[in-house]
Amino acid sequence: MTKSRSSIAISLMVGVSLIALTACDEPKVDASVFKDVEQCKNDPMMRSSQCEASFKEARGQHASVAPKYATKADCQADFGDEKCETAPYQTSSGGSVFMPMMMGYMMGSMLGGRSSMMSQPLYRSSKNPSAFRTADNRNVGSTTGRTSVAKSATSRPSFKKSTMSRGGFGSSGGRFGSAAT
Amino acid sequence: MQRIPVTVRANLELAANDHGLEYIAGEGITGWDESACYQFTQRQIKEDIEGPAEEIEDLCLQVVDRAINTESVLQRLGIPDEFWDYIADSWRNNEKNLLGRMDFSYNGNGPAKLLEYNADTPTTLYESAVFQWEWLEHALDKGLVSEGCDQLNDVHESIVAAFSVIGLETLTHFACNADIEDDKGTLDYIEECANEAMLETCFLKMEDIGIDEQGRFIDLDNRIITSLVKLYPWEWLMGEDYASHIPTSGVQFFEPPWKSILSNKGLLPLLWGMFEGHPNLLPAFFEDDPESRALIDTGNYVRKPQLSRQGANIEIVQNNVTLLQTDGPYADKPHIFQGFEPLPDFEGKYPLIGCWMVASKPVGLCIREDNNLVTGKDAKFIPHVILD
């Protein structure tokens, strides 16, 4: 399981530096970012019903798209102490799976009352806790309310059913030795 | 069929080095003995080995066809039920198979008797396909064997051709327990054949296979594995942590999942049940089958685990006396009984005749000798020649 952690940690770092390199070049789109549904409702630009519908949409995706870990410690190393929870999944051997807590959500701009994109949950990493990032580790900045984010950050986050891991094969070979017949 | 003494090549150590085989001074090449060869007639090879192997392959495929629709059979073979549909689908989808080796007891006269079918992870492939052939070329050149000697040996060409026909279009992965030199060597050779068929390949250790968020198997560069040539038995795969991901992984395996029915020694009672009396089959029964009683009462039988490797946990009873019993880790696993057909005795050497099947066709011969009736991991490969 150490391997799964390092592979995710590496992708996190690569993600951060990529954003730094490409932030100026990438096309930006309008979006709204809130830490919770109350903050959204208090925004004079937003309608309560929109806030609630978007929050519900993001919340509904949270468990399926959040990054997954086989241990709580690995999750906390990436997202901070007390910032992880148990995911509603099990590893293939029946163990618990952990994921970061949802720390906010992002919705598209409301042109003509229709959101230009699906809402999605946001997270904060332990390395850069002021910035929100998507479930696919795209930095969307620390501004709440109306903001502009890289277009690539608004694409739909991928499903992450089980923790990415290695080492689920090979144990019998260790026990019995040669496969030769 | 004769065992003929042959002069060992003078440059044997060099030959071993060229082929990456282990050479020990004073002992020779590990697992290889060219101080003799077995000589057959054309007729013996054609009518007694090739013909029956092809026929038995056909019977085996009939066993698979029936087994996939019969839960009690799959249960008896010890195949976990979550794989039943998966195995059946692989058969119905006509997933191609590559390699297998049938082992026969044959003494040159009368029908060869099938002892078992190593249909999933057969080894001694390189010795059979390459080293044995090179030995013949050298032996002919130096006059160590009679002029005109031939071999049943189309193994290499057949594997390359099989890979070409299968038509794998993307990167093909190869995996085994890399700590075992024999396994790794065998798989490396199969990979070379794939490369010769212009396939792009990548080797990784079984334990390095990973799984991504969508349940697909990935290599160390996180590339998705779409086809996997494994030298790792199905029964191990089906019992390990990632087992539940196999049916949904989308991976095309070699050997295909349906081969798990043939690589199980439960195949032998299944064959006997469907084709009782076939000249190349020995009576065989599952241990818990009441019909096994009659065989036991003859006082001549072999008891072997349904799943085992390298001659482990085999008991031979002759005239009601236990002639031989080998150790191993499979003692408490399900066993079968099979009629006892002793390997022929050539001055204290007991050759086991293996027939290589590539894409279900008999294409090569592999003779291994041991000092007793059970061919174990210390058996030595003896080359063969065909001469009329």
Coordinates of C-alpha atoms in Angstrom, one line a residue:
Chain A
M1 CA 0.0 0.0 0.0
T2 CA 3.0 2.3 0.3
K3 CA 3.1 2.3 -3.4
S4 CA -0.4 3.5 -3.9
R5 CA 0.3 6.4 -1.6
S6 CA 3.5 7.5 -3.4
S7 CA 1.9 7.2 -6.8
I8 CA -1.0 9.5 -5.7
A9 CA 1.4 11.9 -3.9
I10 CA 3.5 12.1 -7.1
S11 CA 0.4 12.9 -9.2
L12 CA -0.5 15.6 -6.7
M13 CA 2.9 17.3 -7.1
V14 CA 2.8 17.0 -10.9
G15 CA -0.7 18.4 -10.9
V16 CA 0.4 21.5 -8.9
S17 CA 3.4 22.2 -11.1
L18 CA 1.4 21.8 -14.3
I19 CA -1.1 24.3 -13.1
A20 CA 1.8 26.7 -12.3
L21 CA 3.2 26.3 -15.8
T22 CA 0.0 26.4 -17.8
A23 CA -2.2 28.8 -15.8
C24 CA -1.4 31.8 -18.0
D25 CA -1.9 29.9 -21.3
E26 CA -5.0 27.9 -20.6
P27 CA -8.4 29.4 -21.5
K28 CA -10.4 30.4 -18.5
V29 CA -14.1 30.1 -17.8
D30 CA -16.4 31.7 -15.3
A31 CA -17.4 29.6 -12.3
S32 CA -18.6 30.1 -8.8
V33 CA -16.9 28.5 -5.8
F34 CA -18.3 28.2 -2.4
K35 CA -17.2 26.4 0.8
D36 CA -20.8 25.4 1.7
V37 CA -24.4 26.0 0.8
E38 CA -24.8 28.9 3.4
Q39 CA -22.0 30.9 1.8
C40 CA -23.7 30.5 -1.5
K41 CA -27.0 31.6 -0.2
N42 CA -25.4 34.7 1.4
D43 CA -24.0 35.7 -2.0
P44 CA -26.3 38.5 -3.4
M45 CA -25.6 37.2 -7.0
M46 CA -27.0 33.7 -6.2
R47 CA -30.5 32.3 -5.8
S48 CA -31.1 30.0 -2.9
S49 CA -32.7 27.4 -5.0
Q50 CA -29.6 27.3 -7.3
C51 CA -27.3 27.0 -4.3
E52 CA -29.2 24.1 -3.0
A53 CA -29.5 22.3 -6.3
S54 CA -25.8 22.7 -7.1
F55 CA -24.7 21.6 -3.7
K56 CA -26.9 18.5 -3.9
E57 CA -25.4 17.7 -7.3
A58 CA -21.8 18.1 -6.0
R59 CA -22.5 16.3 -2.8
G60 CA -24.0 13.4 -4.8
Q61 CA -20.8 13.0 -6.7
H62 CA -18.4 13.3 -3.8
A63 CA -18.2 9.6 -2.8
S64 CA -17.7 8.4 -6.3
V65 CA -15.2 10.9 -7.5
A66 CA -13.1 11.7 -4.4
P67 CA -9.5 10.2 -4.4
K68 CA -9.4 6.9 -2.5
Y69 CA -6.9 5.5 -0.1
A70 CA -6.3 2.2 1.6
T71 CA -5.3 3.8 4.9
K72 CA -6.5 6.8 6.7
A73 CA -2.8 7.9 7.3
D74 CA -2.2 8.0 3.6
C75 CA -5.3 10.1 3.0
Q76 CA -4.4 12.5 5.9
A77 CA -0.9 12.9 4.5
D78 CA -2.4 14.4 1.4
F79 CA -5.4 16.2 2.8
G80 CA -4.6 17.0 6.4
D81 CA -5.4 15.6 9.9
E82 CA -9.1 15.1 10.6
K83 CA -9.8 15.9 6.9
C84 CA -10.5 12.3 5.8
E85 CA -13.5 10.0 6.2
T86 CA -14.5 6.5 5.4
A87 CA -15.6 5.9 1.8
P88 CA -18.7 3.8 1.1
Y89 CA -16.5 1.2 -0.6
Q90 CA -14.3 -1.7 0.4
T91 CA -11.0 -3.0 -0.9
S92 CA -11.1 -6.3 -2.7
S93 CA -9.9 -8.0 0.5
G94 CA -12.7 -6.3 2.5
G95 CA -10.7 -3.5 4.1
S96 CA -11.9 0.1 4.6
V97 CA -11.3 2.8 2.0
F98 CA -10.7 6.4 2.9
M99 CA -11.3 9.7 1.1
P100 CA -10.9 13.4 1.8
M101 CA -14.0 15.3 3.1
M102 CA -15.7 17.6 0.7
M103 CA -14.6 21.1 1.5
G104 CA -16.6 23.1 -1.0
Y105 CA -18.2 23.0 -4.4
M106 CA -18.0 24.6 -7.8
M107 CA -20.7 25.5 -10.2
G108 CA -20.7 27.1 -13.6
S109 CA -21.8 30.6 -14.3
M110 CA -25.5 31.1 -14.6
L111 CA -26.0 32.5 -18.1
G112 CA -29.7 32.8 -18.7
G113 CA -30.3 30.9 -15.5
R114 CA -28.7 27.7 -16.8
S115 CA -25.4 26.5 -15.5
S116 CA -22.8 26.0 -18.2
M117 CA -21.4 22.9 -16.4
M118 CA -22.2 20.4 -13.8
S119 CA -21.5 21.2 -10.2
Q120 CA -18.6 19.3 -8.6
P121 CA -17.2 18.8 -5.1
L122 CA -13.9 20.5 -4.1
Y123 CA -11.2 19.6 -1.7
R124 CA -8.2 21.2 0.0
S125 CA -4.8 19.6 0.1
S126 CA -2.5 19.7 3.2
K127 CA 0.3 21.2 1.2
N128 CA -1.7 24.1 -0.1
P129 CA -4.8 24.4 2.2
S130 CA -5.9 27.8 1.0
A131 CA -6.6 26.6 -2.5
F132 CA -9.6 24.5 -3.6
R133 CA -8.9 21.6 -5.9
T134 CA -11.2 19.3 -7.8
A135 CA -11.4 15.6 -7.3
D136 CA -9.0 15.2 -10.2
N137 CA -6.5 17.4 -8.4
R138 CA -7.0 20.6 -10.5
N139 CA -6.3 23.8 -8.6
V140 CA -9.3 26.2 -8.9
G141 CA -7.8 28.9 -6.6
S142 CA -8.8 30.3 -3.2
T143 CA -11.4 32.8 -4.3
T144 CA -14.9 32.1 -3.3
G145 CA -18.0 33.5 -5.1
R146 CA -17.6 34.4 -8.7
T147 CA -14.2 33.5 -10.1
S148 CA -12.6 32.3 -13.2
V149 CA -10.9 28.9 -13.4
A150 CA -8.9 27.0 -16.0
K151 CA -11.3 25.4 -18.4
S152 CA -9.7 22.0 -17.9
A153 CA -10.6 22.2 -14.2
T154 CA -14.3 22.3 -15.0
S155 CA -14.5 19.0 -16.8
R156 CA -16.3 16.2 -15.1
P157 CA -14.2 14.4 -12.5
S158 CA -13.4 10.8 -13.0
F159 CA -15.0 8.0 -11.0
K160 CA -12.7 6.5 -8.4
K161 CA -14.4 3.4 -7.2
S162 CA -11.5 1.7 -5.5
T163 CA -8.1 2.7 -4.4
M164 CA -5.4 2.5 -7.0
S165 CA -3.1 -0.1 -5.7
R166 CA -0.6 -2.8 -6.7
G167 CA 0.4 -6.2 -5.4
G168 CA -3.0 -8.0 -5.5
F169 CA -1.3 -10.8 -7.5
G170 CA 1.7 -12.9 -6.8
S171 CA 1.1 -14.2 -3.3
S172 CA 0.6 -17.8 -4.4
G173 CA 3.9 -17.7 -6.3
G174 CA 5.6 -16.7 -3.1
R175 CA 4.0 -19.6 -1.3
F176 CA 4.3 -22.4 -3.9
G177 CA 7.3 -21.3 -5.9
S178 CA 7.4 -22.4 -9.5
A179 CA 4.3 -22.5 -11.7
A180 CA 6.0 -25.1 -13.9
T181 CA 4.1 -28.2 -14.9
Chain B
M1 CA 11.6 -46.6 -29.4
Q2 CA 15.1 -47.0 -28.2
R3 CA 17.4 -45.2 -25.8
I4 CA 20.6 -44.6 -27.6
P5 CA 23.9 -43.4 -26.0
V6 CA 25.2 -40.3 -27.6
T7 CA 28.5 -38.5 -27.2
V8 CA 28.0 -35.2 -25.4
R9 CA 29.0 -32.1 -27.3
A10 CA 32.5 -30.9 -26.6
N11 CA 31.4 -27.3 -26.3
L12 CA 28.5 -28.0 -24.0
E13 CA 29.4 -25.2 -21.6
L14 CA 29.6 -22.7 -24.4
A15 CA 26.2 -23.8 -25.7
A16 CA 24.7 -23.5 -22.2
N17 CA 26.1 -19.9 -22.0
D18 CA 24.7 -19.0 -25.4
H19 CA 21.3 -20.1 -24.3
G20 CA 21.3 -18.8 -20.8
L21 CA 21.1 -22.3 -19.3
E22 CA 22.8 -23.2 -16.0
Y23 CA 26.0 -25.2 -16.4
I24 CA 27.7 -26.8 -13.5
A25 CA 31.2 -28.2 -14.0
G26 CA 31.3 -32.0 -13.7
E27 CA 27.5 -32.2 -13.9
G28 CA 26.6 -30.5 -17.1
I29 CA 23.5 -28.4 -17.9
T30 CA 20.9 -28.4 -15.1
G31 CA 17.8 -30.3 -16.2
W32 CA 19.3 -31.5 -19.5
D33 CA 21.1 -34.7 -20.5
E34 CA 22.4 -35.4 -24.0
S35 CA 24.5 -38.5 -23.1
A36 CA 21.5 -40.3 -24.7
C37 CA 18.6 -39.7 -26.9
Y38 CA 15.4 -41.5 -27.6
Q39 CA 14.9 -42.8 -31.2
F40 CA 11.5 -43.3 -32.7
T41 CA 10.2 -44.5 -36.0
Q42 CA 8.0 -42.2 -38.2
R43 CA 5.1 -44.5 -37.5
Q44 CA 5.5 -44.4 -33.8
I45 CA 5.5 -40.6 -33.8
K46 CA 2.7 -40.2 -36.3
E47 CA 0.3 -43.0 -35.2
D48 CA 1.1 -43.4 -31.5
I49 CA 1.8 -39.8 -30.4
E50 CA 0.7 -37.1 -32.9
G51 CA -2.5 -38.8 -33.9
P52 CA -3.7 -39.6 -30.4
A53 CA -2.7 -36.1 -29.1
E54 CA -4.8 -34.5 -31.8
E55 CA -7.7 -36.8 -31.0
I56 CA -7.4 -36.2 -27.2
E57 CA -7.4 -32.5 -27.8
D58 CA -10.7 -32.8 -29.5
L59 CA -12.1 -34.9 -26.6
C60 CA -10.8 -32.3 -24.2
L61 CA -12.6 -29.5 -26.0
Q62 CA -15.8 -31.6 -25.8
V63 CA -15.2 -31.9 -22.0
V64 CA -14.9 -28.1 -21.8
D65 CA -18.0 -27.6 -23.8
R66 CA -20.0 -29.7 -21.4
A67 CA -18.3 -28.6 -18.2
I68 CA -19.1 -24.9 -18.7
N69 CA -22.8 -25.8 -18.7
T70 CA -22.6 -28.2 -15.7
E71 CA -22.4 -26.6 -12.3
S72 CA -21.7 -29.8 -10.5
V73 CA -18.6 -30.3 -12.7
L74 CA -17.2 -26.8 -12.1
Q75 CA -17.9 -27.4 -8.4
R76 CA -16.0 -30.6 -8.4
L77 CA -13.1 -29.0 -10.2
G78 CA -12.9 -26.5 -7.3
I79 CA -13.4 -23.5 -9.5
P80 CA -14.9 -20.6 -7.5
D81 CA -18.5 -19.9 -8.6
E82 CA -17.8 -16.3 -9.2
F83 CA -15.7 -17.4 -12.2
W84 CA -18.2 -19.8 -13.8
D85 CA -19.8 -17.3 -16.1
Y86 CA -16.5 -15.7 -16.9
I87 CA -15.0 -19.1 -17.9
A88 CA -18.1 -20.0 -19.9
D89 CA -18.0 -16.7 -21.7
S90 CA -14.3 -17.1 -22.6
W91 CA -15.3 -20.5 -24.2
R92 CA -18.4 -19.2 -26.0
N93 CA -16.4 -16.2 -27.3
N94 CA -13.9 -18.7 -28.7
E95 CA -10.9 -17.1 -26.9
K96 CA -7.8 -18.5 -28.5
N97 CA -5.4 -20.7 -26.6
L98 CA -1.7 -20.9 -27.2
L99 CA 0.2 -23.7 -25.3
G100 CA -0.2 -27.0 -23.6
R101 CA 1.7 -30.2 -23.1
M102 CA 0.2 -33.6 -22.9
D103 CA 2.2 -36.2 -20.9
F104 CA 2.0 -39.8 -22.0
S105 CA 3.2 -43.1 -20.8
Y106 CA 4.5 -44.8 -23.9
N107 CA 7.0 -47.6 -24.5
G108 CA 7.1 -47.8 -28.3
N109 CA 4.4 -50.5 -28.5
G110 CA 0.7 -50.2 -28.0
P111 CA -1.3 -47.1 -27.3
A112 CA 0.3 -44.2 -25.5
K113 CA -1.7 -43.5 -22.3
L114 CA -2.5 -39.9 -21.3
L115 CA -1.2 -39.3 -17.7
E116 CA -2.1 -35.6 -17.6
Y117 CA -2.5 -32.5 -19.6
N118 CA -0.5 -29.4 -18.5
A119 CA -2.8 -27.0 -20.3
D120 CA -2.1 -23.8 -18.4
T121 CA 1.5 -23.3 -17.4
P122 CA 3.7 -25.9 -19.2
T123 CA 7.4 -25.4 -19.0
T124 CA 10.6 -27.0 -20.5
L125 CA 9.4 -25.1 -23.6
Y126 CA 12.7 -23.6 -24.5
E127 CA 14.6 -26.9 -24.2
S128 CA 12.0 -28.5 -26.4
A129 CA 11.7 -25.8 -29.1
V130 CA 15.2 -24.4 -29.4
F131 CA 17.9 -26.2 -27.5
Q132 CA 16.8 -29.7 -28.6
W133 CA 16.7 -28.6 -32.2
E134 CA 20.1 -27.0 -32.0
W135 CA 21.4 -30.2 -30.4
L136 CA 20.1 -32.2 -33.4
E137 CA 21.8 -29.9 -35.9
H138 CA 25.0 -30.1 -34.1
A139 CA 24.8 -33.9 -33.6
L140 CA 24.1 -34.4 -37.3
D141 CA 26.9 -32.1 -38.2
K142 CA 29.4 -33.9 -36.0
G143 CA 28.1 -37.4 -36.8
L144 CA 27.0 -38.0 -33.2
V145 CA 23.7 -39.4 -34.5
S146 CA 22.9 -41.3 -37.7
E147 CA 22.4 -39.4 -40.9
G148 CA 18.8 -38.7 -41.7
C149 CA 17.7 -38.2 -38.1
D150 CA 14.7 -35.8 -37.8
Q151 CA 12.6 -34.4 -34.9
L152 CA 9.0 -33.6 -34.3
N153 CA 9.7 -30.0 -33.7
D154 CA 7.6 -27.2 -35.1
V155 CA 7.2 -25.6 -31.8
H156 CA 8.9 -22.3 -32.4
E157 CA 7.3 -21.6 -35.8
S158 CA 3.9 -22.6 -34.5
I159 CA 4.0 -20.2 -31.5
V160 CA 5.1 -17.4 -33.8
A161 CA 2.3 -18.3 -36.3
A162 CA -0.2 -18.5 -33.5
F163 CA 0.6 -15.0 -32.2
S164 CA 0.3 -13.7 -35.7
V165 CA -3.1 -15.2 -36.2
I166 CA -4.5 -14.1 -32.9
G167 CA -3.9 -10.5 -34.1
L168 CA -3.2 -8.7 -30.8
E169 CA -3.1 -5.0 -31.9
T170 CA -2.0 -3.2 -28.8
L171 CA 0.9 -3.7 -26.3
T172 CA 0.8 -7.3 -25.0
H173 CA 2.0 -7.8 -21.4
F174 CA 3.8 -10.8 -20.0
A175 CA 3.9 -11.7 -16.3
C176 CA 5.1 -14.4 -14.0
N177 CA 6.8 -15.0 -10.7
A178 CA 10.1 -13.5 -11.8
D179 CA 12.0 -15.0 -8.8
I180 CA 11.8 -18.4 -10.4
E181 CA 14.4 -18.6 -13.2
D182 CA 12.7 -21.4 -14.9
D183 CA 9.4 -19.6 -15.1
K184 CA 11.0 -16.4 -16.2
G185 CA 13.1 -18.1 -18.8
T186 CA 10.1 -19.9 -20.3
L187 CA 8.1 -16.7 -20.4
D188 CA 11.0 -14.7 -21.9
Y189 CA 11.1 -17.2 -24.7
I190 CA 7.3 -16.9 -25.4
E191 CA 7.8 -13.2 -25.4
E192 CA 10.5 -13.5 -28.0
C193 CA 8.1 -15.5 -30.2
A194 CA 5.6 -12.7 -29.8
N195 CA 8.2 -10.2 -30.9
E196 CA 9.0 -12.3 -33.9
A197 CA 5.3 -12.1 -34.7
M198 CA 5.8 -8.3 -34.6
L199 CA 3.9 -7.8 -31.4
E200 CA 4.9 -5.0 -29.0
T201 CA 5.5 -6.5 -25.6
C202 CA 6.3 -5.6 -22.0
F203 CA 7.3 -7.9 -19.1
L204 CA 6.3 -7.3 -15.5
K205 CA 6.3 -9.3 -12.3
M206 CA 2.9 -10.6 -11.2
E207 CA 3.2 -8.5 -8.0
D208 CA 3.8 -5.3 -10.0
I209 CA 0.4 -5.5 -11.6
G210 CA -1.7 -2.7 -10.4
I211 CA -5.3 -1.7 -10.6
D212 CA -6.7 1.7 -11.5
E213 CA -9.8 3.5 -10.3
Q214 CA -11.9 1.9 -13.0
G215 CA -10.8 -1.6 -12.0
R216 CA -8.5 -2.1 -15.0
F217 CA -5.2 -3.8 -14.6
I218 CA -2.2 -1.5 -15.2
D219 CA 1.6 -1.9 -15.6
L220 CA 4.3 0.0 -13.7
D221 CA 3.9 3.0 -16.1
N222 CA 0.1 2.9 -15.4
R223 CA -0.6 1.7 -18.9
I224 CA -3.7 -0.4 -19.2
I225 CA -3.2 -4.1 -19.6
T226 CA -5.4 -5.3 -22.4
S227 CA -3.8 -8.7 -23.1
L228 CA -1.7 -10.7 -20.7
V229 CA 0.4 -13.8 -21.4
K230 CA 0.9 -15.3 -17.9
L231 CA 3.0 -18.1 -16.6
Y232 CA 0.9 -18.2 -13.5
P233 CA -1.8 -20.8 -12.9
W234 CA -5.4 -19.9 -13.1
E235 CA -6.2 -21.5 -9.7
W236 CA -3.6 -19.1 -8.1
L237 CA -5.1 -16.1 -9.9
M238 CA -8.6 -17.0 -8.9
G239 CA -7.6 -17.1 -5.2
E240 CA -5.6 -13.9 -4.9
D241 CA -6.6 -10.3 -3.8
Y242 CA -7.4 -9.0 -7.3
A243 CA -9.4 -12.1 -8.2
S244 CA -12.7 -10.3 -8.1
H245 CA -11.5 -7.8 -10.7
I246 CA -10.5 -10.4 -13.3
P247 CA -13.9 -10.9 -14.9
T248 CA -14.5 -7.1 -15.4
S249 CA -10.9 -6.2 -16.2
G250 CA -11.3 -6.6 -19.9
V251 CA -8.0 -8.4 -20.2
Q252 CA -7.5 -11.1 -22.8
F253 CA -5.6 -13.8 -21.0
F254 CA -3.2 -16.5 -22.4
E255 CA -4.0 -19.2 -21.6
P256 CA -7.7 -18.2 -21.7
P257 CA -9.9 -18.8 -18.6
W258 CA -11.5 -22.0 -20.1
K259 CA -8.1 -23.7 -20.0
S260 CA -8.5 -23.9 -16.2
I261 CA -10.9 -26.8 -16.8
L262 CA -8.2 -28.7 -18.7
S263 CA -5.2 -27.9 -16.4
N264 CA -7.1 -29.6 -13.5
K265 CA -6.4 -33.3 -13.1
G266 CA -10.2 -33.6 -12.7
L267 CA -10.0 -33.5 -16.5
L268 CA -8.9 -37.2 -16.4
P269 CA -12.1 -38.5 -14.7
L270 CA -14.2 -36.2 -16.9
L271 CA -12.6 -37.6 -20.0
W272 CA -13.0 -41.2 -18.8
G273 CA -16.7 -40.5 -17.9
M274 CA -17.4 -39.3 -21.4
F275 CA -15.1 -41.5 -23.4
E276 CA -14.7 -44.6 -21.3
G277 CA -12.6 -47.3 -22.9
H278 CA -10.7 -44.9 -25.3
P279 CA -7.4 -46.6 -26.0
N280 CA -5.3 -43.6 -25.0
L281 CA -7.1 -43.0 -21.7
L282 CA -6.7 -44.6 -18.4
P283 CA -9.6 -45.2 -16.1
A284 CA -9.9 -42.3 -13.7
F285 CA -12.4 -41.2 -11.0
F286 CA -12.9 -38.4 -8.6
E287 CA -11.9 -39.5 -5.1
D288 CA -15.4 -39.1 -3.8
D289 CA -17.0 -41.0 -6.7
P290 CA -18.2 -44.4 -5.5
E291 CA -17.1 -45.9 -8.8
S292 CA -13.5 -45.3 -7.8
R293 CA -13.9 -48.3 -5.5
A294 CA -13.6 -50.8 -8.4
L295 CA -10.3 -49.2 -9.4
I296 CA -8.9 -49.2 -5.9
D297 CA -9.9 -52.9 -5.6
T298 CA -7.6 -53.7 -8.5
G299 CA -4.8 -52.8 -6.2
N300 CA -3.1 -50.9 -9.1
Y301 CA -3.7 -47.2 -9.2
V302 CA -2.3 -43.7 -8.8
R303 CA -3.7 -41.1 -6.4
K304 CA -2.9 -37.5 -7.4
P305 CA -4.1 -34.1 -6.3
Q306 CA -6.5 -32.3 -8.7
L307 CA -4.2 -29.3 -8.7
S308 CA -0.5 -29.9 -8.2
R309 CA 2.8 -29.2 -9.8
Q310 CA 6.0 -31.0 -10.4
G311 CA 5.0 -34.4 -9.3
A312 CA 4.0 -33.4 -5.8
N313 CA 1.8 -35.5 -3.5
I314 CA 1.5 -38.5 -5.8
E315 CA 1.0 -42.0 -4.5
I316 CA 1.4 -45.1 -6.6
V317 CA -0.1 -48.3 -5.5
Q318 CA 0.9 -51.6 -7.3
N319 CA -0.4 -55.0 -6.2
N320 CA -1.9 -53.3 -3.1
V321 CA 1.5 -52.1 -2.0
T322 CA 2.4 -48.4 -2.0
L323 CA 5.3 -48.3 -4.4
L324 CA 6.0 -44.6 -4.2
Q325 CA 4.7 -41.6 -2.4
T326 CA 6.0 -38.0 -3.0
D327 CA 5.8 -35.1 -0.6
G328 CA 4.2 -31.8 -1.3
P329 CA 1.9 -29.0 -0.2
Y330 CA -1.3 -30.5 -1.6
A331 CA -1.9 -33.4 0.8
D332 CA -5.3 -32.1 2.1
K333 CA -6.6 -31.0 -1.3
P334 CA -9.1 -33.0 -3.4
H335 CA -7.5 -35.9 -5.3
I336 CA -8.4 -38.2 -8.2
F337 CA -7.6 -41.9 -8.8
Q338 CA -6.2 -43.0 -12.1
G339 CA -5.3 -46.5 -13.3
F340 CA -1.6 -47.2 -13.0
E341 CA 0.3 -47.3 -16.2
P342 CA 4.0 -47.5 -15.3
L343 CA 6.5 -45.4 -17.3
P344 CA 8.7 -47.7 -19.4
D345 CA 12.0 -48.7 -17.7
F346 CA 15.1 -48.1 -19.7
E347 CA 17.9 -49.3 -17.5
G348 CA 16.6 -47.6 -14.5
K349 CA 15.5 -44.4 -16.4
Y350 CA 11.8 -43.7 -16.7
P351 CA 11.0 -41.4 -19.7
L352 CA 7.8 -39.4 -19.8
I353 CA 6.7 -38.4 -23.3
G354 CA 5.4 -34.9 -23.5
C355 CA 3.6 -33.7 -26.6
W356 CA 3.6 -30.0 -27.2
M357 CA 0.2 -28.6 -28.3
V358 CA 0.3 -25.1 -29.9
A359 CA -3.1 -23.6 -30.7
S360 CA -4.4 -27.2 -30.2
K361 CA -2.1 -28.9 -32.7
P362 CA 0.6 -31.4 -31.8
V363 CA 3.9 -29.8 -32.9
G364 CA 6.7 -31.1 -30.7
L365 CA 8.1 -33.6 -28.4
C366 CA 9.6 -33.3 -24.9
I367 CA 11.0 -36.3 -23.1
R368 CA 11.9 -36.0 -19.5
E369 CA 13.6 -38.8 -17.5
D370 CA 13.6 -39.3 -13.8
N371 CA 15.1 -42.1 -11.7
N372 CA 11.7 -43.2 -10.6
L373 CA 8.1 -43.6 -11.7
V374 CA 7.1 -40.1 -10.8
T375 CA 8.6 -37.4 -13.0
G376 CA 9.6 -34.6 -10.6
K377 CA 11.4 -31.3 -10.7
D378 CA 14.8 -33.0 -10.9
A379 CA 13.9 -34.9 -14.1
K380 CA 16.2 -34.3 -17.0
F381 CA 15.3 -33.4 -20.6
I382 CA 16.5 -36.0 -23.1
P383 CA 16.5 -35.1 -26.8
H384 CA 14.8 -37.3 -29.3
V385 CA 15.3 -38.3 -33.0
I386 CA 13.1 -39.8 -35.6
L387 CA 14.7 -42.4 -37.9
D388 CA 13.4 -45.1 -40.1

